[in-house]
Coordinates of C-alpha atoms in Angstrom, one line a residue:
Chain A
X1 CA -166.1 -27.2 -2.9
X2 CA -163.0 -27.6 -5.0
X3 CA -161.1 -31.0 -3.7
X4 CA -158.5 -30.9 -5.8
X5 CA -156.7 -27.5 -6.0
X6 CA -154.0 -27.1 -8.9
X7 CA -151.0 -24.4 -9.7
X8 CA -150.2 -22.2 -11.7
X9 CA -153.2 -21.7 -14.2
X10 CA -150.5 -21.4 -16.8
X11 CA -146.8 -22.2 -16.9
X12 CA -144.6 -20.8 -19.7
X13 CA -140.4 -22.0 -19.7
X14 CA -138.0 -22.6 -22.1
X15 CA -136.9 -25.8 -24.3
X16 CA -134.8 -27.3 -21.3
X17 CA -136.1 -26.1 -18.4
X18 CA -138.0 -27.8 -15.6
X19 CA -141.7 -27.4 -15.5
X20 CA -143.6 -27.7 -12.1
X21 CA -147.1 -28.7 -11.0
X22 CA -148.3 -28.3 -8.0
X23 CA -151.8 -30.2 -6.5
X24 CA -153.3 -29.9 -3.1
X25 CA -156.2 -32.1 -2.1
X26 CA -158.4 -32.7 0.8
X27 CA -159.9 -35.6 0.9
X28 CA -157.7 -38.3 3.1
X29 CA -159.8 -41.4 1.7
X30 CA -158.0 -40.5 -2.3
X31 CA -155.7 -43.5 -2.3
X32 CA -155.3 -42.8 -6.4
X33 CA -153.2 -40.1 -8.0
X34 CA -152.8 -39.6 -11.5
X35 CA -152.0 -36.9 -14.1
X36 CA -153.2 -36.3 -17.3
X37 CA -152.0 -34.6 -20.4
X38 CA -154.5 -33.2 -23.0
X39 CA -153.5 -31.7 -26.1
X40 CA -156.5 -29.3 -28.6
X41 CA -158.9 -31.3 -29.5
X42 CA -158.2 -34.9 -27.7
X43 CA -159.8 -36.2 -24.7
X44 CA -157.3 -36.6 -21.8
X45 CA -154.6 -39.3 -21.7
X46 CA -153.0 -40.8 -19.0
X47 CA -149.3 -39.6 -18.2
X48 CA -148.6 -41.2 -14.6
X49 CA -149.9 -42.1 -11.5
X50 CA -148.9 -42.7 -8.4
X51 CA -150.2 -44.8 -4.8
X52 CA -149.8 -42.9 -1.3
X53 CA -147.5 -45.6 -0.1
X54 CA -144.6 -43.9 -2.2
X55 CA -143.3 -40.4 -1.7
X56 CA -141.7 -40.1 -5.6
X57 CA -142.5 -42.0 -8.8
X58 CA -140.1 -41.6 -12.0
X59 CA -141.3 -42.4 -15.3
X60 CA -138.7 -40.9 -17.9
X61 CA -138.9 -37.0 -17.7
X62 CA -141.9 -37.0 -15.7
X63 CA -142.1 -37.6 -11.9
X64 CA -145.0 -37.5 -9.2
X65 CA -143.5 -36.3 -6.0
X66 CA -146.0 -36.9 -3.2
X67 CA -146.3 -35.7 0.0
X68 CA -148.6 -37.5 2.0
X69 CA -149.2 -35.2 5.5
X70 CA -149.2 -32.1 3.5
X71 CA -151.5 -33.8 1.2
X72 CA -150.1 -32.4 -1.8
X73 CA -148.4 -33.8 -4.7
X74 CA -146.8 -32.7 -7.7
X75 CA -145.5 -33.0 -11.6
X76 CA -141.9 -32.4 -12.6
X77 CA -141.4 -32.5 -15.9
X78 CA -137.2 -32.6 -16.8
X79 CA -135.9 -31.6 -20.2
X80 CA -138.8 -30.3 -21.5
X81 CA -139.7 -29.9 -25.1
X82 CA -142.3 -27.9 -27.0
X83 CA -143.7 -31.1 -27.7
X84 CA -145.0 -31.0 -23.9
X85 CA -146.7 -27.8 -24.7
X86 CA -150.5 -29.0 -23.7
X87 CA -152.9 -28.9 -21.1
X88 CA -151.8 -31.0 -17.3
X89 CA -154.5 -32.3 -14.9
X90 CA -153.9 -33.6 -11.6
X91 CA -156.9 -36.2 -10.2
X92 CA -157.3 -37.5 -7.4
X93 CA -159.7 -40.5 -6.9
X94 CA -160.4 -43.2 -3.9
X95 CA -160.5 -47.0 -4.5
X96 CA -162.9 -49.6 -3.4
X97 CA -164.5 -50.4 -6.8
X98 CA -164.8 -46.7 -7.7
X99 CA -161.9 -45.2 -8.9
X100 CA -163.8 -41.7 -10.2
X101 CA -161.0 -39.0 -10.5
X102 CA -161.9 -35.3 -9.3
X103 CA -159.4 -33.7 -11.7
X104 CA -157.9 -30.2 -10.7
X105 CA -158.7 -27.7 -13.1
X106 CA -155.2 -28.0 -15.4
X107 CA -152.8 -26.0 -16.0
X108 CA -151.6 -24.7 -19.8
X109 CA -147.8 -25.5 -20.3
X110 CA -146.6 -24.1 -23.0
X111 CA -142.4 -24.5 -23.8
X112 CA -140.8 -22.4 -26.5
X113 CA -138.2 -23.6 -28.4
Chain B
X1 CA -158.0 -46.6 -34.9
X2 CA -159.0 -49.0 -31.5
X3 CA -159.4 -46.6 -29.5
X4 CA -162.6 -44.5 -28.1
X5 CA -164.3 -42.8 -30.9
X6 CA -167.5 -40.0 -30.0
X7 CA -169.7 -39.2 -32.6
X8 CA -170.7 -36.4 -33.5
X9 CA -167.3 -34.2 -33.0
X10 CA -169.4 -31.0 -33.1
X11 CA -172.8 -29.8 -32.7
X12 CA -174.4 -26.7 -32.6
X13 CA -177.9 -26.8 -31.3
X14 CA -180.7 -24.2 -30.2
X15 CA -181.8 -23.7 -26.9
X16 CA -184.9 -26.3 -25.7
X17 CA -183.8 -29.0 -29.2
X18 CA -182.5 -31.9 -28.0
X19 CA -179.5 -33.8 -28.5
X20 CA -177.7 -37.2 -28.3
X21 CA -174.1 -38.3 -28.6
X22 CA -172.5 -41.7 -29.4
X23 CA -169.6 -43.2 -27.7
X24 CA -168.3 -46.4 -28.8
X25 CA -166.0 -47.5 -25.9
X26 CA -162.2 -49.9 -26.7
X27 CA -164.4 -53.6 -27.0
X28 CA -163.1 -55.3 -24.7
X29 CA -163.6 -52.8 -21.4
X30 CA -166.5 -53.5 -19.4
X31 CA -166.6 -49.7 -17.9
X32 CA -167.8 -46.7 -19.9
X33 CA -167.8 -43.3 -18.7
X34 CA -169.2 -39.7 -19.4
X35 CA -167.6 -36.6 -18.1
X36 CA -168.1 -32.8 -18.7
X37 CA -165.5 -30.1 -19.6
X38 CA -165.9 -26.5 -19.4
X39 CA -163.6 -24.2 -20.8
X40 CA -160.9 -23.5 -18.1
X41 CA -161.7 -27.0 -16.0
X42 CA -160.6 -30.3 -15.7
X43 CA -163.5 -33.2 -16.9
X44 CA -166.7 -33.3 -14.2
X45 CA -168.0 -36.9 -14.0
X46 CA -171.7 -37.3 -15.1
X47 CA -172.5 -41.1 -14.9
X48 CA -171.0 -44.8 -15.4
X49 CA -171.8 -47.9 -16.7
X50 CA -170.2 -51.5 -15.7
X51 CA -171.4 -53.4 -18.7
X52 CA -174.9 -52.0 -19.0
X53 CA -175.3 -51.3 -15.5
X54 CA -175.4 -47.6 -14.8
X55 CA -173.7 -48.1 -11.4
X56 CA -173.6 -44.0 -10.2
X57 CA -174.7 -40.5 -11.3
X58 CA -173.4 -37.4 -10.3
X59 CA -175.5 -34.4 -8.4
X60 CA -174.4 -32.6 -12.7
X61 CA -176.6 -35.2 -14.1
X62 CA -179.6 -33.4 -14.0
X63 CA -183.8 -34.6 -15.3
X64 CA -183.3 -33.8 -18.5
X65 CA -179.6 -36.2 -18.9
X66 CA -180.3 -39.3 -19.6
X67 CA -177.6 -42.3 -20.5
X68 CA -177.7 -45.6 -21.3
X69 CA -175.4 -48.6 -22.8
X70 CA -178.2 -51.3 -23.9
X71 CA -176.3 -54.0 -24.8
X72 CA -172.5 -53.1 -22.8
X73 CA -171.3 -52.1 -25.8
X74 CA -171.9 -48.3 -27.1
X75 CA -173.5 -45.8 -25.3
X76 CA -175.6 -43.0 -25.9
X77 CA -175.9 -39.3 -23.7
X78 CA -179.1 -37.3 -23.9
X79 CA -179.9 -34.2 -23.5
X80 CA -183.2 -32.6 -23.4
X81 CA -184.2 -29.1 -23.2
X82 CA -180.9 -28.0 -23.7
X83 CA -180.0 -24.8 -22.3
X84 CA -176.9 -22.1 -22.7
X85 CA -175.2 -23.9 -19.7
X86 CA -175.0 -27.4 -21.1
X87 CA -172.7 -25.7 -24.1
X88 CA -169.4 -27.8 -22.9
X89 CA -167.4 -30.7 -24.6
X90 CA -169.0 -34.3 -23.3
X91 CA -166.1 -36.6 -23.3
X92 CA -166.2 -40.6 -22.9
X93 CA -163.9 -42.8 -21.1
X94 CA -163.7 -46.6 -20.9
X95 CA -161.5 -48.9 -18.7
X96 CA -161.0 -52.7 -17.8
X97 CA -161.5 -52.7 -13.9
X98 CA -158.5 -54.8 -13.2
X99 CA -155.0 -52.9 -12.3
X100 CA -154.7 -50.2 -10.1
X101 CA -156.6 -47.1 -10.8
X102 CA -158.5 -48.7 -13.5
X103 CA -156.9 -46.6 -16.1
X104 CA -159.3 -44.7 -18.0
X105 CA -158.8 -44.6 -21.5
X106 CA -160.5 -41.2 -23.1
X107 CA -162.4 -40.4 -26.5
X108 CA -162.2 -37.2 -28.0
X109 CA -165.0 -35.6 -27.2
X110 CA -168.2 -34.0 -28.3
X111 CA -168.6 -30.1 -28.2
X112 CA -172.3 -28.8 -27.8
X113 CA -172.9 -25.4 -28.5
X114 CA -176.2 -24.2 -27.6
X115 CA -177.5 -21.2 -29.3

């Protein structure tokens, strides 16, 4: 059972444009959202994250939009570059000590100049 | 470089040799992780360690996967018997557990080919 469903599988735009992840989960106890960027040949890093108590975090061109009774959630990313060109997980993990992400399983970006 | 190193980077093995990998985790976190990647998937948790506690294994973790993190410093990942399927990259995390999320702080990786 996949909990943590992510679109598309791969994502091509232009230098510019705005790129868009989408995540669906299922789990209501998740409290814990983050995203992660991995480029060839790294482990995953940390992009942003955000809490169910807010519908839209912005962290320069990159925001989480959330939507709590839909239980989905998403990545904008504004501006982009072909330096974004990489691999984007969504994860999805509860509290309580834990804190275990079930990642989605990523989507390629890939932005040409 | 402070941040998670894996050792080694590569390894090609035959089928039913074992194997063991290295994670040395950023020194001051007290949690250590191992995860699982398949090509076309995001990272499958295998185990944890709080200090040198393992504190929870995944269903993944089969017999023949074995971890540990003797003093809470490194760790080590076993594998025994390999087979075809283990052929994935092993990646290691480590975090502080303070903040919110606990954010997780990634190595590299190992990939295993098994042959």
């Amino acid at each position: 059972q996949q909990q943590v469903k992510q679109s598309p599988q791969s994502l091509i735009v232009q230098k510019g444009g705005i790129s868009i992840i989408n995540c669906a989960y299922e789990n209501t106890a998740f409290d814990y959202f983050p995203w992660y960027q991995q480029f060839p040949g790294k482990g995953p890093a940390l992009l942003i994250a955000i809490r169910p108590d807010v519908s839209e975090k912005k962290e320069g061109r990159f925001t989480i939009s959330f939507n709590k009774s839909a239980k989905q959630f998403s990545l904008h990313i504004m501006d982009s570059q072909p330096g974004d060109s990489a691999t984007y997980f969504c994860a999805a993990s509860m509290g309580g000590g834990s804190y275990i992400p079930t990642f989605g399983r990523g989507t390629s970006l890939i932005v040409h100049p | 470089d402070t941040g998670v190193s894996q050792d080694p980077r590569h390894k090609i093995t035959k089928r039913g040799q074992n194997v063991t990998f290295r994670c040395d985790p950023i020194s001051e976190h007290n949690r250590l992780y191992w995860y699982r990647q398949t090509l076309g998937q995001g990272p499958e948790f295998l185990t944890y360690f709080q200090n040198e506690a393992q504190l929870e294994k995944s269903r993944l973790l089969s017999d023949r996967f074995s971890a540990e993190r003797p003093k809470g410093s490194f760790s080590t990942l076993e594998i025994q018997r390999t087979e075809q399927g283990d052929s994935a990259m092993y990646l290691c995390a480590s975090s502080l557990t303070v903040g919110v999320g606990y954010e997780q702080y990634f190595g590299p990786g190992t990939r295993l080919t098994v042959t």
